[in-house]
Coordinates of C-alpha atoms in Angstrom, one line a residue:
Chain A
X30 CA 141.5 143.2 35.1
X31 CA 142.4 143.3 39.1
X32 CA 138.8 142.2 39.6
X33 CA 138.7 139.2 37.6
X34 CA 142.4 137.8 39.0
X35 CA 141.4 138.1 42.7
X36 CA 139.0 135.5 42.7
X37 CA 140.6 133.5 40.5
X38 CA 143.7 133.3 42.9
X39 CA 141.7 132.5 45.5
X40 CA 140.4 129.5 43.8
X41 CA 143.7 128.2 42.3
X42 CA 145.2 128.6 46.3
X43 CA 142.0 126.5 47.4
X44 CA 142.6 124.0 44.6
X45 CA 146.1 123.8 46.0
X46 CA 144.9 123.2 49.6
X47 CA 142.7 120.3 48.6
X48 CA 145.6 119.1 46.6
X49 CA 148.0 118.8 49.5
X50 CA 145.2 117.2 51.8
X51 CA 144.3 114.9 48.7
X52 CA 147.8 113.5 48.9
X53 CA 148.3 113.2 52.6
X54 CA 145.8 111.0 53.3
X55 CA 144.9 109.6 49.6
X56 CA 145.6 106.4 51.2
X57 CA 142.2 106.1 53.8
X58 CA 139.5 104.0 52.4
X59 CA 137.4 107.0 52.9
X60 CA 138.8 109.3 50.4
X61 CA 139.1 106.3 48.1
X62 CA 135.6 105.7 48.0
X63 CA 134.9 109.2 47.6
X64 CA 136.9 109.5 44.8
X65 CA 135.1 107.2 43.1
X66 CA 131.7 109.0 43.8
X67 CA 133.2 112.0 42.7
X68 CA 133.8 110.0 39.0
X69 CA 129.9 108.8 39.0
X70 CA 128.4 112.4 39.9
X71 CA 130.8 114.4 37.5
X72 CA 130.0 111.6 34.9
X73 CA 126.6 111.9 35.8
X74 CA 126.2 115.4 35.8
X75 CA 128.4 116.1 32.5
X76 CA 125.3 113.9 30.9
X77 CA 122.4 116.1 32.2
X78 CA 124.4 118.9 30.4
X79 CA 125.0 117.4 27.2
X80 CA 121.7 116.5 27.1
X81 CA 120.5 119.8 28.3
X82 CA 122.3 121.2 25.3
X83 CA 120.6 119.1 23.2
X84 CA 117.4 120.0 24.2
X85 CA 117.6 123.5 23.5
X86 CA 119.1 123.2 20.6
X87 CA 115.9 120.7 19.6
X88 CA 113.9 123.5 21.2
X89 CA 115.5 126.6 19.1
X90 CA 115.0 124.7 15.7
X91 CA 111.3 123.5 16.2
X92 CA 109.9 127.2 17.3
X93 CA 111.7 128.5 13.8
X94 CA 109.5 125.1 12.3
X95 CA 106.7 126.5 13.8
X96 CA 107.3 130.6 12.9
X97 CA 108.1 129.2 9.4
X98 CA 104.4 127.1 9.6
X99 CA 103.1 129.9 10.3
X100 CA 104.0 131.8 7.3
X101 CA 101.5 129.0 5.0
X102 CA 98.5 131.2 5.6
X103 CA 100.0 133.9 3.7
X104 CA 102.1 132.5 1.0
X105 CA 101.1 131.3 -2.4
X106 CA 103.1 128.5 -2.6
X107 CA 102.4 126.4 0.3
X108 CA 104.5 123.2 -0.8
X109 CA 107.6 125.1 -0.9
X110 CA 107.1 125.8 3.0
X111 CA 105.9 123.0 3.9
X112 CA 109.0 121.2 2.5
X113 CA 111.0 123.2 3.8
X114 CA 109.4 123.0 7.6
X115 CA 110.0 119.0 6.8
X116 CA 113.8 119.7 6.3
X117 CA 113.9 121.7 9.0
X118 CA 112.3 118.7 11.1
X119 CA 114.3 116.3 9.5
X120 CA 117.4 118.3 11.2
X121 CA 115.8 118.3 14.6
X122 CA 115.4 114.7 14.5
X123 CA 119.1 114.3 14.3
X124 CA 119.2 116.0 17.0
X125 CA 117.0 113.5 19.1
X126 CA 119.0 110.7 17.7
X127 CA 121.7 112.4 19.3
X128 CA 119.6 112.3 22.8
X129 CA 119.1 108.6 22.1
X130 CA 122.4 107.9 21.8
X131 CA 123.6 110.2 25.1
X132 CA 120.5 107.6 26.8
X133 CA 121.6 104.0 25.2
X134 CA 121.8 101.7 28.3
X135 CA 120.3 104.5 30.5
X136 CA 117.4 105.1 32.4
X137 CA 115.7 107.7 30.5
X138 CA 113.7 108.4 33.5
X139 CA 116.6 109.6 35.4
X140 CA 117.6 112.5 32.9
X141 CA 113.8 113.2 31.6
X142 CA 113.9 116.4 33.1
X143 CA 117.0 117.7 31.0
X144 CA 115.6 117.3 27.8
X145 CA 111.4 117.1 28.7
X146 CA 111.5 121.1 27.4
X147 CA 112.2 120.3 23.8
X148 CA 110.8 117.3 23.2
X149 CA 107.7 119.1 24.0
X150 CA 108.3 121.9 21.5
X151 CA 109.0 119.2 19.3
X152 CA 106.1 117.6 19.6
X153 CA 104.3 121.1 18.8
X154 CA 106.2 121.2 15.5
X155 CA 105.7 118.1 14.1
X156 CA 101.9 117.7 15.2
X157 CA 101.2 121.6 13.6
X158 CA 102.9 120.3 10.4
X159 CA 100.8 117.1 10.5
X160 CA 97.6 119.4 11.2
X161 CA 98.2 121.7 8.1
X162 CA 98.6 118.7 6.3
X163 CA 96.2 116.4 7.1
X164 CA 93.6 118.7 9.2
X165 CA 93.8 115.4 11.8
X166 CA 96.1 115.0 15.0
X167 CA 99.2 112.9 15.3
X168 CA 99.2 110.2 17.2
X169 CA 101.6 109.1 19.6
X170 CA 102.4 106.4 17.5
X171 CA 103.0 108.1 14.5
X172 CA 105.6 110.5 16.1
X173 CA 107.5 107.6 18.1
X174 CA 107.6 105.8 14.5
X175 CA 110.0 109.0 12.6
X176 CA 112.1 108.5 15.6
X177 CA 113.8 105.6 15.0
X178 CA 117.0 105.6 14.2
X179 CA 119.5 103.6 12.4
X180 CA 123.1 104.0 13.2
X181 CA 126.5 103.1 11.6
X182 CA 128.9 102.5 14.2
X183 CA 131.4 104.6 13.5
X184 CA 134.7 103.6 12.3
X185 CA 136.4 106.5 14.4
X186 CA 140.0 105.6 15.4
X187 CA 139.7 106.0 19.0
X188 CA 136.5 103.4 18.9
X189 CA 137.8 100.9 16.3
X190 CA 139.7 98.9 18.5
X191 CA 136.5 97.6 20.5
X192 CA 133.5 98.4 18.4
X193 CA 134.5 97.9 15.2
X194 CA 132.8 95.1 13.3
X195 CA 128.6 95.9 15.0
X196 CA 127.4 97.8 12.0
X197 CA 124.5 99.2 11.6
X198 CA 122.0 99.4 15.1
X199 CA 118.9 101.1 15.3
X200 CA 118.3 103.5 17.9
X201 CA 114.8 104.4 19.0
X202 CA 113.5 107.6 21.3
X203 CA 110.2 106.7 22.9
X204 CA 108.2 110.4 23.7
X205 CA 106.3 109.6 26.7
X206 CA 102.6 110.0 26.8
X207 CA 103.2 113.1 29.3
X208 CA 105.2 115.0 26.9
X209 CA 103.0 114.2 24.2
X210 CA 100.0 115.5 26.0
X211 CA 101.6 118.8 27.1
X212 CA 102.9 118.8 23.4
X213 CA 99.5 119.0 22.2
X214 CA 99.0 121.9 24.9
X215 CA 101.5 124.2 23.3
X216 CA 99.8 123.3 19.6
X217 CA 96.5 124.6 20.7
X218 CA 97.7 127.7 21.1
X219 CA 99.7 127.6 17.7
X220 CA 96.5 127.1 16.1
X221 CA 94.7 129.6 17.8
X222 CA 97.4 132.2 16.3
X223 CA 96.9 130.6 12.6
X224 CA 92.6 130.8 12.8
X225 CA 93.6 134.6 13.8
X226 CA 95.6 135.3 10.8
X227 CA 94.1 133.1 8.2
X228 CA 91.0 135.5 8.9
X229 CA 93.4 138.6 8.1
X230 CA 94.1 137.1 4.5
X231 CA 90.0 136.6 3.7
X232 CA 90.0 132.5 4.4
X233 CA 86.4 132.2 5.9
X234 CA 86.9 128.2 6.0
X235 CA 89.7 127.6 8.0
X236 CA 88.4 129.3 11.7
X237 CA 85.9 127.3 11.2
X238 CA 88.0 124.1 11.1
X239 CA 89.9 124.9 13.9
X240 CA 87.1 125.9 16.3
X241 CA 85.8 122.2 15.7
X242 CA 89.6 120.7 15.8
X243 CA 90.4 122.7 19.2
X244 CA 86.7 121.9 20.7
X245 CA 87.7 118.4 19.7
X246 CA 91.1 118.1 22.1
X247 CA 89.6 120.3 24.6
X248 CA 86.8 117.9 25.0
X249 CA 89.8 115.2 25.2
X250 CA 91.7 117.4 27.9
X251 CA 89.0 118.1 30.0
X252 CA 88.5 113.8 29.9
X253 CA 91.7 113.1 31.0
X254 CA 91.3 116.3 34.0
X255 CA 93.4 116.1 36.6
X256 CA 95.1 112.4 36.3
X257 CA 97.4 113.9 34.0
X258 CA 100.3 115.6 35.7
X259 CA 100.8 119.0 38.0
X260 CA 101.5 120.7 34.2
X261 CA 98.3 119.8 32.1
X262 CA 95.8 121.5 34.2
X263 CA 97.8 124.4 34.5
X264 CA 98.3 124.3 30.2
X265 CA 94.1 123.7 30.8
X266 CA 93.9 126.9 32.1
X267 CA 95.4 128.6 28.4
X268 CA 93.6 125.9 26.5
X269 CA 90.6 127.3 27.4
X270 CA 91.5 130.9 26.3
X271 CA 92.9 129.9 23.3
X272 CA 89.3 128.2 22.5
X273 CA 87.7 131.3 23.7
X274 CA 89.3 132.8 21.1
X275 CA 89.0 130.9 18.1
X276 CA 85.1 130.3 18.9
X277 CA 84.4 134.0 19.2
X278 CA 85.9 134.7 15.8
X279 CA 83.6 131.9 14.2
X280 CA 81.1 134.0 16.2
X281 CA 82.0 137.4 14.3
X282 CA 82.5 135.6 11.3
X283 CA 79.2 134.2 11.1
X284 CA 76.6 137.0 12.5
X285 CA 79.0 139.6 10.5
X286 CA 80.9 138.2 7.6
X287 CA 78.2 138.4 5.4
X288 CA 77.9 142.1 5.8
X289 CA 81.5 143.2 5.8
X290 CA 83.9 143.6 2.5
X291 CA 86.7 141.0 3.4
X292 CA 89.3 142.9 3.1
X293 CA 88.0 144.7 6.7
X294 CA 87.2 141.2 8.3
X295 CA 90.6 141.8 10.0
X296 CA 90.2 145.1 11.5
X297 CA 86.9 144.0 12.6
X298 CA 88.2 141.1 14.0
X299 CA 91.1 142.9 15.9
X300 CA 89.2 145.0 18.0
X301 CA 87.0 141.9 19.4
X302 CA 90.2 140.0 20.3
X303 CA 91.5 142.8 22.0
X304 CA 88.3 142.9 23.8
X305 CA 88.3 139.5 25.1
X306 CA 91.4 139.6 26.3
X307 CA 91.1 142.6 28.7
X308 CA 87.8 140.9 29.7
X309 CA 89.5 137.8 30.4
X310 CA 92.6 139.5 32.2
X311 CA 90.3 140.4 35.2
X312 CA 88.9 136.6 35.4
Chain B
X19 CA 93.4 107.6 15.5
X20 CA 90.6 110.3 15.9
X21 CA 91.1 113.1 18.6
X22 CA 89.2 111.1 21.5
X23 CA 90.6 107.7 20.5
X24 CA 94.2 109.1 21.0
X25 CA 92.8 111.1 24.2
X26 CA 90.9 107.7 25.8
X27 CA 94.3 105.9 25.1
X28 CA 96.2 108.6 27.0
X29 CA 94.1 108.6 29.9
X30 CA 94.4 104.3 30.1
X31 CA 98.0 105.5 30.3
X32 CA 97.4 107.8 32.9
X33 CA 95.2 105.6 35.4
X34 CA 97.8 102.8 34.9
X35 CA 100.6 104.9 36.2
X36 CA 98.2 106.0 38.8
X37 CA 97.4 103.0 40.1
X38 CA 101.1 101.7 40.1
X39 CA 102.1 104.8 42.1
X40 CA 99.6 104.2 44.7
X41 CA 101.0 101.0 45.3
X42 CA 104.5 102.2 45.5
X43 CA 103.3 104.8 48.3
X44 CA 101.4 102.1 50.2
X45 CA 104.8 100.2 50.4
X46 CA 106.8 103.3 51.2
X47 CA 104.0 103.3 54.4
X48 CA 105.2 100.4 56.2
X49 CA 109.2 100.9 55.4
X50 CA 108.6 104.0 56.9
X51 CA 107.5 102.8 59.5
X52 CA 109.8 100.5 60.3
X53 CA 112.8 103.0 59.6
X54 CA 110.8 105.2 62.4
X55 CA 111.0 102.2 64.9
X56 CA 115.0 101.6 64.6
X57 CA 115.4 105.3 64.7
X58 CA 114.0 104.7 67.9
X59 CA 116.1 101.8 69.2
X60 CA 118.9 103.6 68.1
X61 CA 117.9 107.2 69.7
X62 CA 118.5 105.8 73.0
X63 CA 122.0 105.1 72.7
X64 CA 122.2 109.6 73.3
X65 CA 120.7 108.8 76.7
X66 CA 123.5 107.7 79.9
X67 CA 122.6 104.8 80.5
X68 CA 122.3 103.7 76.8
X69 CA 125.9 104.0 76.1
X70 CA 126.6 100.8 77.9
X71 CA 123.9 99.0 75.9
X72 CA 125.3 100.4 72.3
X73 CA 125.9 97.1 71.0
X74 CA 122.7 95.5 72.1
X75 CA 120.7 98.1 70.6
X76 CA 122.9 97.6 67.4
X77 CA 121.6 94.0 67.5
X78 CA 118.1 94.8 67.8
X79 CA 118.4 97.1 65.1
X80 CA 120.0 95.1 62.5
X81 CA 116.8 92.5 63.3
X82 CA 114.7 95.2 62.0
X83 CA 116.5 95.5 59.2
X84 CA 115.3 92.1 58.4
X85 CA 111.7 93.6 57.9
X86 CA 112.9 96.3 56.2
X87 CA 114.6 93.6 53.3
X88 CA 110.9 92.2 53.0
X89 CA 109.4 95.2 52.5
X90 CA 112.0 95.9 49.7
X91 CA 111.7 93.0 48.5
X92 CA 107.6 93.5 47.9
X93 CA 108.5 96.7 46.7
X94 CA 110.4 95.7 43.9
X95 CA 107.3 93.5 42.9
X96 CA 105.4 96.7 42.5
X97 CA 106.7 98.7 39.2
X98 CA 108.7 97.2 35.8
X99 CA 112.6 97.6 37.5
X100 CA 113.6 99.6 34.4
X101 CA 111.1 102.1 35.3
X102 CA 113.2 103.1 38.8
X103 CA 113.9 106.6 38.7
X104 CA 110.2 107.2 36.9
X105 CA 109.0 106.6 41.0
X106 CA 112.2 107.3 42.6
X107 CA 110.9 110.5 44.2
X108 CA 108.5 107.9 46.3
X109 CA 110.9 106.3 48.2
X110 CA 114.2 108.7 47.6
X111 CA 113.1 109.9 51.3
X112 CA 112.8 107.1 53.0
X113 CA 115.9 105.5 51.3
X114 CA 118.2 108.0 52.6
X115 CA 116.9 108.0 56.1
X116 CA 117.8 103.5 56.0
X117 CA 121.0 104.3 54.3
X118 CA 121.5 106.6 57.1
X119 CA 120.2 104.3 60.0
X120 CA 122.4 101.4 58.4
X121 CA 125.4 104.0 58.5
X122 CA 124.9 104.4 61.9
X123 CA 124.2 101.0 63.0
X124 CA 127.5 100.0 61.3
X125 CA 129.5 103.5 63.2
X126 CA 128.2 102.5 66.4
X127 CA 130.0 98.8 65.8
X128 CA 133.0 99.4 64.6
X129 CA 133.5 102.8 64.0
X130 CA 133.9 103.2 60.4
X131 CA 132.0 104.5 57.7
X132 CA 129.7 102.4 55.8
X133 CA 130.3 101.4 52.3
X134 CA 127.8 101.6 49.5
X135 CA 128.2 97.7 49.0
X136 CA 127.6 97.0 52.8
X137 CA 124.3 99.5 52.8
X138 CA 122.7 97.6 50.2
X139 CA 123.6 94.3 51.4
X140 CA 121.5 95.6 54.5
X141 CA 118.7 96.5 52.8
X142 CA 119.1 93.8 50.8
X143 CA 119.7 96.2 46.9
X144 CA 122.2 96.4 44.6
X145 CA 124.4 98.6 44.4
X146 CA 124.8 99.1 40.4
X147 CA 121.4 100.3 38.7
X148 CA 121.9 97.3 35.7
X149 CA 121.2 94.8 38.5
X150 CA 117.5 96.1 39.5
X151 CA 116.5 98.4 42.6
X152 CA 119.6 100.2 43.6
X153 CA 121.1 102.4 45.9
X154 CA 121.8 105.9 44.1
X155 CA 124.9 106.8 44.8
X156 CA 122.7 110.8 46.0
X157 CA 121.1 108.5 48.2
X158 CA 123.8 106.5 49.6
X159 CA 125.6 110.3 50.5
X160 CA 122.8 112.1 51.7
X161 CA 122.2 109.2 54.2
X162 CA 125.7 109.4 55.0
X163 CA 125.3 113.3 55.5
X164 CA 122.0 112.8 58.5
X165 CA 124.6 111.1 59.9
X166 CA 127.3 113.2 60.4
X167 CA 125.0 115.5 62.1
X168 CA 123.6 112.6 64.3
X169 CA 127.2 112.3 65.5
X170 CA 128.1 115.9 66.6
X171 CA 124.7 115.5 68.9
X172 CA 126.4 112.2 69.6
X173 CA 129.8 113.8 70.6
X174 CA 128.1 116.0 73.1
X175 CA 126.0 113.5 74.9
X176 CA 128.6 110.9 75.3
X177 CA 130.4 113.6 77.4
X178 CA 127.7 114.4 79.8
X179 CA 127.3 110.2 79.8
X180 CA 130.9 110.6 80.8
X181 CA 133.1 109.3 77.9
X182 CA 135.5 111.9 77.1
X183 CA 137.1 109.8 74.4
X184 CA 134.5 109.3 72.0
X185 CA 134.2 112.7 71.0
X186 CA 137.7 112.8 70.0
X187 CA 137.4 109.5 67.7
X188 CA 134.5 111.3 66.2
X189 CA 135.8 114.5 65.3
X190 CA 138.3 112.2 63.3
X191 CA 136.5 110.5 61.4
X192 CA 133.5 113.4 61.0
X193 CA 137.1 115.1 60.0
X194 CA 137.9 112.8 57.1
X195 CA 134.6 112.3 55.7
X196 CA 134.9 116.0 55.2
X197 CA 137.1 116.1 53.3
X198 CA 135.6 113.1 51.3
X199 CA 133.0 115.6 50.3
X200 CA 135.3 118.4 49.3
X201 CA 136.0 115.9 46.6
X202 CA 132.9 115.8 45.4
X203 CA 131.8 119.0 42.6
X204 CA 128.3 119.1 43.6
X205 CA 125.4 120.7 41.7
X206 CA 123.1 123.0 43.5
X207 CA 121.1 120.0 44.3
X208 CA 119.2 119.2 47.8
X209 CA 122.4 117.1 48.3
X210 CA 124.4 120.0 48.1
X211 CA 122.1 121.6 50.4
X212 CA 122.8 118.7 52.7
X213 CA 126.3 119.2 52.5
X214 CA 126.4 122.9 53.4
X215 CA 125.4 121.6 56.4
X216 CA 128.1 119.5 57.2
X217 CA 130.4 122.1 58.4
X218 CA 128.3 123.0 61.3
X219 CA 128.7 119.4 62.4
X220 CA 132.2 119.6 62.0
X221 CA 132.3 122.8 63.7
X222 CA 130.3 121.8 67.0
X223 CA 132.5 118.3 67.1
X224 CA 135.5 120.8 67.4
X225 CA 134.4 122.7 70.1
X226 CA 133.4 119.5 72.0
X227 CA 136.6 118.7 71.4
X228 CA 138.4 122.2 72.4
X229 CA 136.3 122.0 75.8
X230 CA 137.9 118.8 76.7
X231 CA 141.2 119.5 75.9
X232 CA 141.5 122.7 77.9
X233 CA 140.2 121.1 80.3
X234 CA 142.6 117.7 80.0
X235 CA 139.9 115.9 79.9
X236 CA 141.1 114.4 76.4
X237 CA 143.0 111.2 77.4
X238 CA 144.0 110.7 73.3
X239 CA 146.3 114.0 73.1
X240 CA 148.3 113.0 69.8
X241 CA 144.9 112.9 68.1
X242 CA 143.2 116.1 69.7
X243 CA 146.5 117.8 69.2
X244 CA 146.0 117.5 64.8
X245 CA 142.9 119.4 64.9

């Protein structure tokens, strides 16, 4: 307990100091200007925060949307899950409203990099959903589209003196073309991991989908090279692996699938991964 | 949208952007420039014989400042002005070093610190962001910061020029704008970083200031005397 107070006198007594020397000379022009910086960074920075918060939160609740996606392969009833995985969506998209409103009248440039992280890992969500539906990828469109927002001003007390007869205002949340793109980055390897373990419950078609699907955006990643930004090329770099993968299974699958009972496709299947990966650890 | 549609439209995206930031960095070219050549008007005023000419070489300064307003002015021609702090990074650089040569300009005059108004009324920006190109208030502070250290080297050569009293109307004012920043809560930021090194500046004013006063070379005593 003697450990924790030390410091924390300390910092009350140099609170104090700056106290004192705040009112002696609070009247220079200096000090009044600096006060009012020290309003616009702290106002600044308590906004970067809020929507760091935000971000993570959006983060936590679209990886569970994507463990939960990843539980389809194995279930019988995949509408349930997929439902559910919508709900769950649903949730983090009151979440972005909430980054929306935080950024109404802002430059959203200015605090991209607060919430950039889960916008991303929201983007993996919602485009692996739309894959498992629709075997297709999401446009950019179609996820800027679900995040528009209508809002009820609220009729909160503290508000209702100024803002009180708006009403309703929609709020959109535009998800750059960057994040998007590094979005679809993190979904490769999402359905690299699904091809793997739709092959340990027998499915023979659905690695052979993907291979095609993931040939198809690495053929559109490899386009784009490196005009993208600093982060694609090295998300390239995984891309390529996660291919690697998913092609060599299609490979097994195909010379060997014929030969073997299904219910040892997986062990078979196992040890080449394995394999690859140690090979590709030294490259 | 197939896969390479939405990829093709991507990459349109991506060359636009390019093409805007290359722009942006040709401008950035010629205002530094132009902050390297007031830099250098103003450097002279450390030498002896460039105290005497201080307010000249504030005159010929604020001139260039006139091409610097142009250049800003073709700047802002180059990028949507919503889109500012997508390609702030291009010019935060140069920004602070004209916010700090404007500080300067405006110390070596009339000895006061520079408000963020009168900065962007000499680079010819607004000071609020709703208003179009602005002067961030990071900006505005870290130019303010190359400053402070400009004066400590300032305090030392306008003794060896001969003028003990300068040194002590420095330390005054270097003195208050510290504390200006202890105001401030600042994130571990570069700014921050900046600041840290404030108290060297501070610090080498005060000996200055120590040596002339043991010596009684201070003609201001009442003011030395505070410190």
């Amino acid at each position: 307990m003697n450990k924790r107070e030390v410091p924390g006198e300390v910092w009350s007594r140099k609170k104090v100091d700056s106290a004192q020397e705040m009112s002696t000379n609070s009247t220079s022009p200096v000090i009044a200007a600096f006060r009012v910086f020290q309003q616009e960074l702290d106002a600044k920075h308590d906004k970067y925060e809020r929507l760091v918060k935000i971000s993570r939160d959006v983060t936590i609740e679209s990886k569970r949307t994507i463990f939960l996606l990843h539980r389809v392969t194995n279930v019988a009833d995949t509408e349930d899950v997929l439902n559910e995985a919508e709900g769950k969506l649903d949730g983090v998209r009151q979440k972005i409203s909430q980054i929306a409103e935080e950024l109404r009248g802002e430059d959203i440039n200015q605090f991209h990099r607060a919430f950039t992280p889960g916008i991303q890992e929201y983007v993996e969500a919602v485009s692996f959903l739309h894959y498992i539906h629709h075997r297709s990828l999401i446009s950019l469109e179609e996820i800027n589209a679900r995040l528009v927002f209508m809002r009820t001003e609220k009729a909160d007390p503290k508000g209702s003196a100024e803002a009180a007869p708006r009403g309703a205002h929609v709020l959109t949340f535009q998800v750059t073309p960057a994040d998007y793109l590094l979005g679809v980055a993190d979904l490769t390897g999402e359905l690299m991991r699904m091809c793997i373990s739709s092959v340990g419950n027998g499915d023979i078609e659905t690695p052979f989908q993907l291979s095609q699907f993931l040939r198809q955006i690495h053929d559109g990643f490899s386009y784009i090279g490196n005009t993208g930004p600093y982060e694609v090329s090295k998300k390239l770099h995984t891309l390529r692996q996660s291919l690697g993968k998913v092609e060599d299974a299609c490979y097994t699958l195909h010379v060997r699938g014929s030969e073997i009972p299904k219910h040892m496709l997986a062990d078979l299947f196992c040890s080449r991964t394995t394999h690859m990966d140690t090979e590709e650890g030294v490259v | 949208m197939s896969v390479t549609e939405m990829f093709s439209y991507i990459q349109g995206f991506l060359s636009a952007d390019q093409d805007v930031r290359e722009d942006i960095r040709k401008v950035v070219q010629n205002l530094e420039q132009t902050a390297r050549e007031i830099l250098t008007v103003l450097q002279s005023v450390h030498q002896p014989s460039g105290f005497r000419e201080i307010p000249s070489k504030c005159a010929k300064a604020r001139e260039l400042f006139c091409t610097v307003r142009t250049h800003i002015s073709d700047l802002k021609t180059k990028f949507p002005m919503e889109q500012y702090y997508r390609f702030h990074e291009h010019w935060r650089f140069v920004l602070q070093r004209l916010a700090f040569l404007a500080a300067f300009v405006n110390y070596l005059e009339s000895e006061a610190l520079v408000t963020r108004e009168e900065v962007a009324e000499i680079l010819g920006i607004e000071v609020v962001r709703e208003k179009g190109f602005h002067l961030d208030v990071e900006d505005y502070l870290a130019g303010v910061l190359i400053m402070a250290s400009e004066l400590s080297r300032l305090a030392v050569n306008s003794v060896t020029a001969g003028d003990y009293s300068r040194p002590l109307r420095i330390s005054n004012f270097i003195n208050e704008l510290d504390s200006g920043f202890r105001l401030l809560n600042l994130k571990n930021d570069p700014l921050r970083k900046r600041y840290d090194g404030l108290k060297y500046d501070v610090k080498k004013i005060e000996e200055v200031v120590y040596d002339l006063s043991i010596r009684g070379l201070a003609k201001e005593p009442e003011s030395g005397e505070d410190k």
